[in-house]
């Protein structure tokens, strides 16, 4: 498929699974098209990545930031703005266990992308084994080339709906800002329950449309072996991070200014990345230049899906 065809397949597939009231699950050829499009888009994103600035929409909560600062002083001063790290820390922080209890355990992240989030967590827990899995082969190759460290941190290629691990193989499953692209969310949750050992936890963070949230809630209470522990609405903390990134003097804009491109190209890049990393969710509206370029057919509007909330769900394997 050409790039426009890939983008169309991806956006159409996402709309189908996130906006359908009655039948959000997709299987067969339709699901495979979405997965192929998703993998290709993330392959391209990895190839074009210039650094480690943004891994996800991020969150900002001063209490969380202070906790991370005590553990890793200066974590948000060198190469990132610290908001993506806070979100990953929240994924771990939400699990009902002390940090010391993770020593010697195996943690699996499904949808790890280029691996920066898992690499960050591995610095917090050096005695824990981490495995990252992603549908993008290029993301996995990049992560293994740049970040892997023997048994402590490694990355594998795989499908969230068909995890390549034995039953009860891991102690904790992490899933951050990824599952809204899965055609069969129920199959994913079944796989999570299968690979978790009894007593192990699942910590899930994602952005939701109204329809997808209702679908997730139904599955969360009906997936055999998984028992919900608690749910946290992170919407305001996520919006706070996005708004800080949108500020003119932010790390995001300073990093963009260092890229070699024309002023107009930089403006377009800022628009597209702002939308991609949650700008609309936080109230972003394109300026007059971008609106004019859209009317001329130069820049897509990129409104995205009508996301209502950003939430964390934690469950235990019984």
mmCIF file of C-alpha atoms in Angstrom:
data_model
loop_
_atom_site.group_PDB
_atom_site.id
_atom_site.type_symbol
_atom_site.label_atom_id
_atom_site.label_comp_id
_atom_site.label_asym_id
_atom_site.label_seq_id
_atom_site.Cartn_x
_atom_site.Cartn_y
_atom_site.Cartn_z
ATOM 1 C CA UNK A 1 0.000 0.000 0.000
ATOM 2 C CA UNK A 2 1.054 3.589 -0.618
ATOM 3 C CA UNK A 3 1.503 5.968 2.318
ATOM 4 C CA UNK A 4 -1.915 7.642 1.763
ATOM 5 C CA UNK A 5 -3.559 4.202 1.591
ATOM 6 C CA UNK A 6 -1.805 3.158 4.801
ATOM 7 C CA UNK A 7 -2.955 6.321 6.587
ATOM 8 C CA UNK A 8 -6.519 5.798 5.358
ATOM 9 C CA UNK A 9 -6.555 2.169 6.491
ATOM 10 C CA UNK A 10 -5.186 3.185 9.883
ATOM 11 C CA UNK A 11 -7.593 6.075 10.489
ATOM 12 C CA UNK A 12 -10.593 4.096 9.213
ATOM 13 C CA UNK A 13 -9.690 1.116 11.381
ATOM 14 C CA UNK A 14 -9.153 3.257 14.468
ATOM 15 C CA UNK A 15 -12.512 4.942 14.000
ATOM 16 C CA UNK A 16 -14.208 1.558 13.647
ATOM 17 C CA UNK A 17 -12.877 0.132 16.911
ATOM 18 C CA UNK A 18 -13.097 3.333 18.950
ATOM 19 C CA UNK A 19 -16.450 4.758 17.812
ATOM 20 C CA UNK A 20 -18.624 1.703 17.136
ATOM 21 C CA UNK A 21 -21.312 1.413 19.805
ATOM 22 C CA UNK A 22 -22.350 -2.174 19.159
ATOM 23 C CA UNK A 23 -19.500 -4.156 17.585
ATOM 24 C CA UNK A 24 -16.114 -2.560 18.347
ATOM 25 C CA UNK A 25 -14.216 -5.854 17.991
ATOM 26 C CA UNK A 26 -12.662 -6.522 14.589
ATOM 27 C CA UNK A 27 -11.276 -9.871 13.432
ATOM 28 C CA UNK A 28 -10.167 -11.467 10.175
ATOM 29 C CA UNK A 29 -9.018 -9.428 7.139
ATOM 30 C CA UNK A 30 -10.274 -6.121 8.566
ATOM 31 C CA UNK A 31 -8.217 -6.587 11.723
ATOM 32 C CA UNK A 32 -5.144 -7.643 9.760
ATOM 33 C CA UNK A 33 -5.367 -4.515 7.591
ATOM 34 C CA UNK A 34 -5.400 -2.328 10.678
ATOM 35 C CA UNK A 35 -2.455 -4.184 12.205
ATOM 36 C CA UNK A 36 -0.401 -3.948 9.022
ATOM 37 C CA UNK A 37 -1.154 -0.241 8.730
ATOM 38 C CA UNK A 38 -0.345 0.318 12.397
ATOM 39 C CA UNK A 39 2.966 -1.552 12.173
ATOM 40 C CA UNK A 40 3.956 0.333 9.017
ATOM 41 C CA UNK A 41 3.148 3.736 10.518
ATOM 42 C CA UNK A 42 5.184 3.002 13.628
ATOM 43 C CA UNK A 43 8.026 1.614 11.507
ATOM 44 C CA UNK A 44 8.110 4.948 9.663
ATOM 45 C CA UNK A 45 7.893 6.910 12.905
ATOM 46 C CA UNK A 46 10.890 5.040 14.306
ATOM 47 C CA UNK A 47 12.916 5.707 11.167
ATOM 48 C CA UNK A 48 12.175 9.434 11.395
ATOM 49 C CA UNK A 49 12.684 9.769 15.132
ATOM 50 C CA UNK A 50 15.453 12.252 15.896
ATOM 51 C CA UNK A 51 15.764 11.681 19.616
ATOM 52 C CA UNK A 52 14.043 10.658 22.838
ATOM 53 C CA UNK A 53 11.933 13.739 23.542
ATOM 54 C CA UNK A 54 8.395 12.317 23.284
ATOM 55 C CA UNK A 55 7.263 8.745 23.931
ATOM 56 C CA UNK A 56 3.590 9.367 24.719
ATOM 57 C CA UNK A 57 1.189 12.143 25.694
ATOM 58 C CA UNK A 58 2.818 12.333 29.110
ATOM 59 C CA UNK A 59 1.394 13.571 32.404
ATOM 60 C CA UNK A 60 2.336 16.185 34.953
ATOM 61 C CA UNK A 61 1.662 15.765 38.639
ATOM 62 C CA UNK A 62 4.036 17.514 41.021
ATOM 63 C CA UNK A 63 3.828 14.741 43.607
ATOM 64 C CA UNK A 64 4.761 12.143 40.982
ATOM 65 C CA UNK A 65 7.540 14.366 39.619
ATOM 66 C CA UNK A 66 8.975 14.815 43.118
ATOM 67 C CA UNK A 67 8.937 11.048 43.723
ATOM 68 C CA UNK A 68 10.827 10.383 40.497
ATOM 69 C CA UNK A 69 13.280 13.194 41.251
ATOM 70 C CA UNK A 70 14.148 11.580 44.585
ATOM 71 C CA UNK A 71 14.856 8.284 42.842
ATOM 72 C CA UNK A 72 16.576 9.683 39.727
ATOM 73 C CA UNK A 73 17.785 13.244 40.347
ATOM 74 C CA UNK A 74 17.666 15.338 37.182
ATOM 75 C CA UNK A 75 15.546 12.804 35.283
ATOM 76 C CA UNK A 76 13.758 15.496 33.256
ATOM 77 C CA UNK A 77 16.632 17.857 32.548
ATOM 78 C CA UNK A 78 18.705 16.009 29.979
ATOM 79 C CA UNK A 79 17.096 15.120 26.672
ATOM 80 C CA UNK A 80 13.423 15.050 27.722
ATOM 81 C CA UNK A 81 10.873 17.179 29.560
ATOM 82 C CA UNK A 82 10.113 14.453 32.106
ATOM 83 C CA UNK A 83 6.403 14.143 31.303
ATOM 84 C CA UNK A 84 6.670 10.800 29.493
ATOM 85 C CA UNK A 85 8.680 9.456 32.429
ATOM 86 C CA UNK A 86 5.999 10.527 34.884
ATOM 87 C CA UNK A 87 3.400 8.546 32.940
ATOM 88 C CA UNK A 88 5.517 5.388 33.039
ATOM 89 C CA UNK A 89 6.216 5.924 36.722
ATOM 90 C CA UNK A 90 2.469 6.203 37.289
ATOM 91 C CA UNK A 91 1.998 2.854 35.553
ATOM 92 C CA UNK A 92 4.247 1.258 38.160
ATOM 93 C CA UNK A 93 3.121 3.491 41.034
ATOM 94 C CA UNK A 94 -0.480 2.360 40.575
ATOM 95 C CA UNK A 95 0.351 -1.283 41.292
ATOM 96 C CA UNK A 96 -0.354 -2.286 44.925
ATOM 97 C CA UNK A 97 3.233 -3.314 45.687
ATOM 98 C CA UNK A 98 6.327 -1.649 47.110
ATOM 99 C CA UNK A 99 9.112 -0.984 44.627
ATOM 100 C CA UNK A 100 11.417 -3.391 46.467
ATOM 101 C CA UNK A 101 8.922 -6.212 45.861
ATOM 102 C CA UNK A 102 9.612 -6.096 42.110
ATOM 103 C CA UNK A 103 13.211 -7.250 42.584
ATOM 104 C CA UNK A 104 13.748 -10.571 40.812
ATOM 105 C CA UNK A 105 10.405 -10.382 39.022
ATOM 106 C CA UNK A 106 9.689 -10.337 35.291
ATOM 107 C CA UNK A 107 7.886 -7.322 33.817
ATOM 108 C CA UNK A 108 6.415 -7.365 30.303
ATOM 109 C CA UNK A 109 5.442 -4.221 28.447
ATOM 110 C CA UNK A 110 3.061 -4.829 25.557
ATOM 111 C CA UNK A 111 3.292 -2.044 22.977
ATOM 112 C CA UNK A 112 6.734 -0.819 24.026
ATOM 113 C CA UNK A 113 7.496 1.167 20.849
ATOM 114 C CA UNK A 114 11.190 2.096 20.670
ATOM 115 C CA UNK A 115 11.619 1.056 24.295
ATOM 116 C CA UNK A 116 12.384 4.340 26.033
ATOM 117 C CA UNK A 117 9.694 3.909 28.679
ATOM 118 C CA UNK A 118 10.817 0.439 29.661
ATOM 119 C CA UNK A 119 14.441 1.588 29.667
ATOM 120 C CA UNK A 120 13.447 4.320 32.128
ATOM 121 C CA UNK A 121 11.725 1.823 34.439
ATOM 122 C CA UNK A 122 14.725 -0.510 34.267
ATOM 123 C CA UNK A 123 16.853 2.282 35.767
ATOM 124 C CA UNK A 124 14.460 2.496 38.705
ATOM 125 C CA UNK A 125 14.456 -1.277 39.233
ATOM 126 C CA UNK A 126 17.899 -2.656 38.290
ATOM 127 C CA UNK A 127 17.202 -6.067 39.858
ATOM 128 C CA UNK A 128 14.039 -6.639 37.801
ATOM 129 C CA UNK A 129 13.872 -8.373 34.410
ATOM 130 C CA UNK A 130 12.117 -6.349 31.683
ATOM 131 C CA UNK A 131 10.804 -7.535 28.325
ATOM 132 C CA UNK A 132 9.302 -5.184 25.749
ATOM 133 C CA UNK A 133 7.053 -6.389 22.921
ATOM 134 C CA UNK A 134 5.901 -4.423 19.903
ATOM 135 C CA UNK A 135 4.201 -4.963 16.551
ATOM 136 C CA UNK A 136 6.744 -2.702 14.831
ATOM 137 C CA UNK A 137 9.796 -4.731 13.815
ATOM 138 C CA UNK A 138 11.877 -1.585 13.348
ATOM 139 C CA UNK A 139 11.006 -0.351 16.819
ATOM 140 C CA UNK A 140 12.136 -3.671 18.279
ATOM 141 C CA UNK A 141 15.375 -3.678 16.269
ATOM 142 C CA UNK A 142 16.120 -0.105 17.348
ATOM 143 C CA UNK A 143 15.363 -0.877 20.995
ATOM 144 C CA UNK A 144 17.609 -3.946 21.017
ATOM 145 C CA UNK A 145 20.416 -2.069 19.254
ATOM 146 C CA UNK A 146 20.365 0.945 21.559
ATOM 147 C CA UNK A 147 18.879 -0.121 24.878
ATOM 148 C CA UNK A 148 18.974 -3.870 25.535
ATOM 149 C CA UNK A 149 21.108 -5.101 28.435
ATOM 150 C CA UNK A 150 21.195 -8.892 28.516
ATOM 151 C CA UNK A 151 18.608 -10.500 30.771
ATOM 152 C CA UNK A 152 17.689 -7.233 32.476
ATOM 153 C CA UNK A 153 16.208 -5.536 29.405
ATOM 154 C CA UNK A 154 15.363 -7.067 26.036
ATOM 155 C CA UNK A 155 12.818 -6.573 23.278
ATOM 156 C CA UNK A 156 10.859 -8.983 21.070
ATOM 157 C CA UNK A 157 8.599 -8.632 18.051
ATOM 158 C CA UNK A 158 5.031 -9.823 18.540
ATOM 159 C CA UNK A 159 1.286 -9.255 18.495
ATOM 160 C CA UNK A 160 -0.573 -8.063 21.601
ATOM 161 C CA UNK A 161 -3.411 -10.447 20.747
ATOM 162 C CA UNK A 162 -1.075 -13.475 20.466
ATOM 163 C CA UNK A 163 1.644 -13.006 23.073
ATOM 164 C CA UNK A 164 4.656 -15.294 22.449
ATOM 165 C CA UNK A 165 5.059 -16.317 26.098
ATOM 166 C CA UNK A 166 4.155 -19.358 28.174
ATOM 167 C CA UNK A 167 1.265 -19.399 30.631
ATOM 168 C CA UNK A 168 2.176 -17.672 33.899
ATOM 169 C CA UNK A 169 5.518 -16.478 32.530
ATOM 170 C CA UNK A 170 5.483 -12.907 33.892
ATOM 171 C CA UNK A 171 4.716 -11.103 37.142
ATOM 172 C CA UNK A 172 3.558 -7.753 35.809
ATOM 173 C CA UNK A 173 2.133 -6.611 32.455
ATOM 174 C CA UNK A 174 2.335 -2.933 31.518
ATOM 175 C CA UNK A 175 0.399 -1.369 28.645
ATOM 176 C CA UNK A 176 0.754 2.383 28.028
ATOM 177 C CA UNK A 177 -1.126 4.349 25.364
ATOM 178 C CA UNK A 178 -1.334 1.421 22.947
ATOM 179 C CA UNK A 179 -4.496 -0.649 23.318
ATOM 180 C CA UNK A 180 -6.757 1.865 21.541
ATOM 181 C CA UNK A 181 -5.212 0.487 18.319
ATOM 182 C CA UNK A 182 -5.985 -3.189 19.061
ATOM 183 C CA UNK A 183 -8.768 -4.644 16.871
ATOM 184 C CA UNK A 184 -9.699 -7.312 19.447
ATOM 185 C CA UNK A 185 -9.343 -5.785 22.910
ATOM 186 C CA UNK A 186 -10.981 -8.814 24.521
ATOM 187 C CA UNK A 187 -8.392 -11.171 23.034
ATOM 188 C CA UNK A 188 -5.620 -8.942 24.353
ATOM 189 C CA UNK A 189 -7.024 -9.043 27.899
ATOM 190 C CA UNK A 190 -7.354 -12.828 27.674
ATOM 191 C CA UNK A 191 -3.699 -13.034 26.660
ATOM 192 C CA UNK A 192 -2.712 -10.795 29.581
ATOM 193 C CA UNK A 193 -4.554 -13.113 31.978
ATOM 194 C CA UNK A 194 -2.873 -16.154 30.403
ATOM 195 C CA UNK A 195 0.742 -14.952 30.658
ATOM 196 C CA UNK A 196 0.394 -13.509 34.180
ATOM 197 C CA UNK A 197 1.228 -15.740 37.108
ATOM 198 C CA UNK A 198 -1.462 -15.983 39.850
ATOM 199 C CA UNK A 199 -1.133 -12.883 42.017
ATOM 200 C CA UNK A 200 0.533 -10.923 39.222
ATOM 201 C CA UNK A 201 -0.765 -7.512 38.175
ATOM 202 C CA UNK A 202 -1.820 -5.765 34.998
ATOM 203 C CA UNK A 203 -1.416 -1.979 34.831
ATOM 204 C CA UNK A 204 -3.073 -0.361 31.836
ATOM 205 C CA UNK A 205 -3.016 3.308 30.819
ATOM 206 C CA UNK A 206 -4.724 4.658 27.706
ATOM 207 C CA UNK A 207 -6.840 7.364 26.133
ATOM 208 C CA UNK A 208 -10.524 6.585 25.573
ATOM 209 C CA UNK A 209 -13.470 7.624 23.477
ATOM 210 C CA UNK A 210 -16.797 7.239 25.243
ATOM 211 C CA UNK A 211 -17.517 4.067 23.271
ATOM 212 C CA UNK A 212 -14.115 2.464 23.847
ATOM 213 C CA UNK A 213 -14.288 3.200 27.566
ATOM 214 C CA UNK A 214 -17.646 1.426 27.856
ATOM 215 C CA UNK A 215 -16.273 -1.512 25.863
ATOM 216 C CA UNK A 216 -13.194 -1.732 28.088
ATOM 217 C CA UNK A 217 -15.287 -1.606 31.260
ATOM 218 C CA UNK A 218 -17.426 -4.517 30.044
ATOM 219 C CA UNK A 219 -14.359 -6.591 29.239
ATOM 220 C CA UNK A 220 -12.501 -5.652 32.428
ATOM 221 C CA UNK A 221 -15.239 -7.167 34.562
ATOM 222 C CA UNK A 222 -15.805 -10.254 32.397
ATOM 223 C CA UNK A 223 -12.309 -11.459 31.419
ATOM 224 C CA UNK A 224 -11.709 -14.768 33.186
ATOM 225 C CA UNK A 225 -8.821 -14.602 35.647
ATOM 226 C CA UNK A 226 -8.523 -10.811 35.791
ATOM 227 C CA UNK A 227 -10.026 -9.005 38.773
ATOM 228 C CA UNK A 228 -10.151 -5.182 38.715
ATOM 229 C CA UNK A 229 -8.296 -3.516 41.590
ATOM 230 C CA UNK A 230 -8.816 0.178 40.940
ATOM 231 C CA UNK A 231 -9.214 2.845 38.276
ATOM 232 C CA UNK A 232 -7.737 6.375 38.162
ATOM 233 C CA UNK A 233 -8.773 9.235 35.877
ATOM 234 C CA UNK A 234 -5.531 10.886 34.727
ATOM 235 C CA UNK A 235 -7.160 13.261 32.257
ATOM 236 C CA UNK A 236 -6.235 16.513 33.974
ATOM 237 C CA UNK A 237 -2.654 15.437 34.663
ATOM 238 C CA UNK A 238 -2.272 14.468 31.002
ATOM 239 C CA UNK A 239 -3.760 17.749 29.808
ATOM 240 C CA UNK A 240 -1.370 19.608 32.119
ATOM 241 C CA UNK A 241 1.630 17.945 30.460
ATOM 242 C CA UNK A 242 0.341 18.594 26.943
ATOM 243 C CA UNK A 243 -0.312 22.281 27.677
ATOM 244 C CA UNK A 244 3.180 22.673 29.090
ATOM 245 C CA UNK A 245 4.561 21.108 25.926
ATOM 246 C CA UNK A 246 2.529 23.515 23.798
ATOM 247 C CA UNK A 247 4.025 26.564 25.574
ATOM 248 C CA UNK A 248 6.341 28.596 23.260
ATOM 249 C CA UNK A 249 9.434 28.144 25.490
ATOM 250 C CA UNK A 250 8.894 24.438 26.164
ATOM 251 C CA UNK A 251 11.429 21.651 25.702
ATOM 252 C CA UNK A 252 9.269 20.428 22.810
ATOM 253 C CA UNK A 253 9.599 23.698 20.898
ATOM 254 C CA UNK A 254 13.294 24.123 21.753
ATOM 255 C CA UNK A 255 14.015 20.639 20.384
ATOM 256 C CA UNK A 256 12.010 21.391 17.247
ATOM 257 C CA UNK A 257 13.924 24.637 16.735
ATOM 258 C CA UNK A 258 17.176 22.655 16.569
ATOM 259 C CA UNK A 259 15.969 20.615 13.600
ATOM 260 C CA UNK A 260 17.183 21.775 10.220
ATOM 261 C CA UNK A 261 14.100 22.920 8.319
ATOM 262 C CA UNK A 262 12.484 26.072 6.999
ATOM 263 C CA UNK A 263 10.334 28.195 9.337
ATOM 264 C CA UNK A 264 7.173 27.090 7.518
ATOM 265 C CA UNK A 265 8.143 23.420 7.640
ATOM 266 C CA UNK A 266 8.865 23.814 11.356
ATOM 267 C CA UNK A 267 5.449 25.360 11.899
ATOM 268 C CA UNK A 268 3.766 22.465 10.092
ATOM 269 C CA UNK A 269 5.846 19.953 12.053
ATOM 270 C CA UNK A 270 4.873 21.621 15.330
ATOM 271 C CA UNK A 271 1.201 21.405 14.352
ATOM 272 C CA UNK A 272 1.313 17.745 13.324
ATOM 273 C CA UNK A 273 3.294 16.644 16.387
ATOM 274 C CA UNK A 274 1.080 18.640 18.721
ATOM 275 C CA UNK A 275 -1.996 16.905 17.321
ATOM 276 C CA UNK A 276 -0.250 13.515 17.377
ATOM 277 C CA UNK A 277 0.712 13.905 21.036
ATOM 278 C CA UNK A 278 -2.681 14.895 22.391
ATOM 279 C CA UNK A 279 -3.017 18.574 21.558
ATOM 280 C CA UNK A 280 -6.705 18.420 20.665
ATOM 281 C CA UNK A 281 -7.404 16.596 23.954
ATOM 282 C CA UNK A 282 -5.844 19.575 25.765
ATOM 283 C CA UNK A 283 -7.672 22.258 23.782
ATOM 284 C CA UNK A 284 -5.207 22.958 20.971
ATOM 285 C CA UNK A 285 -6.568 24.908 18.007
ATOM 286 C CA UNK A 286 -4.485 25.483 14.850
ATOM 287 C CA UNK A 287 -3.392 29.064 14.153
ATOM 288 C CA UNK A 288 -4.416 31.070 11.089
ATOM 289 C CA UNK A 289 -1.445 29.913 9.022
ATOM 290 C CA UNK A 290 -2.216 26.248 9.569
ATOM 291 C CA UNK A 291 -5.914 26.843 8.881
ATOM 292 C CA UNK A 292 -5.017 28.567 5.586
ATOM 293 C CA UNK A 293 -2.657 25.743 4.600
ATOM 294 C CA UNK A 294 -5.426 23.280 5.371
ATOM 295 C CA UNK A 295 -7.850 25.140 3.101
ATOM 296 C CA UNK A 296 -5.210 25.031 0.355
ATOM 297 C CA UNK A 297 -4.850 21.285 0.809
ATOM 298 C CA UNK A 298 -1.251 21.488 2.065
ATOM 299 C CA UNK A 299 -1.848 20.381 5.669
ATOM 300 C CA UNK A 300 -4.389 17.789 6.824
ATOM 301 C CA UNK A 301 -6.643 18.930 9.653
ATOM 302 C CA UNK A 302 -5.746 15.934 11.817
ATOM 303 C CA UNK A 303 -8.585 16.365 14.273
ATOM 304 C CA UNK A 304 -8.192 12.857 15.608
ATOM 305 C CA UNK A 305 -10.818 10.871 17.467
ATOM 306 C CA UNK A 306 -13.101 12.506 20.058
ATOM 307 C CA UNK A 307 -11.154 11.301 23.081
ATOM 308 C CA UNK A 308 -13.057 11.842 26.330
ATOM 309 C CA UNK A 309 -10.670 10.640 29.043
ATOM 310 C CA UNK A 310 -7.243 9.262 29.841
ATOM 311 C CA UNK A 311 -7.360 6.531 32.469
ATOM 312 C CA UNK A 312 -5.367 3.953 34.396
ATOM 313 C CA UNK A 313 -6.816 0.549 35.215
ATOM 314 C CA UNK A 314 -5.100 -1.970 37.491
ATOM 315 C CA UNK A 315 -6.133 -5.620 37.765
ATOM 316 C CA UNK A 316 -4.810 -8.731 39.511
ATOM 317 C CA UNK A 317 -4.544 -12.272 38.165
ATOM 318 C CA UNK A 318 -6.621 -14.668 40.268
#
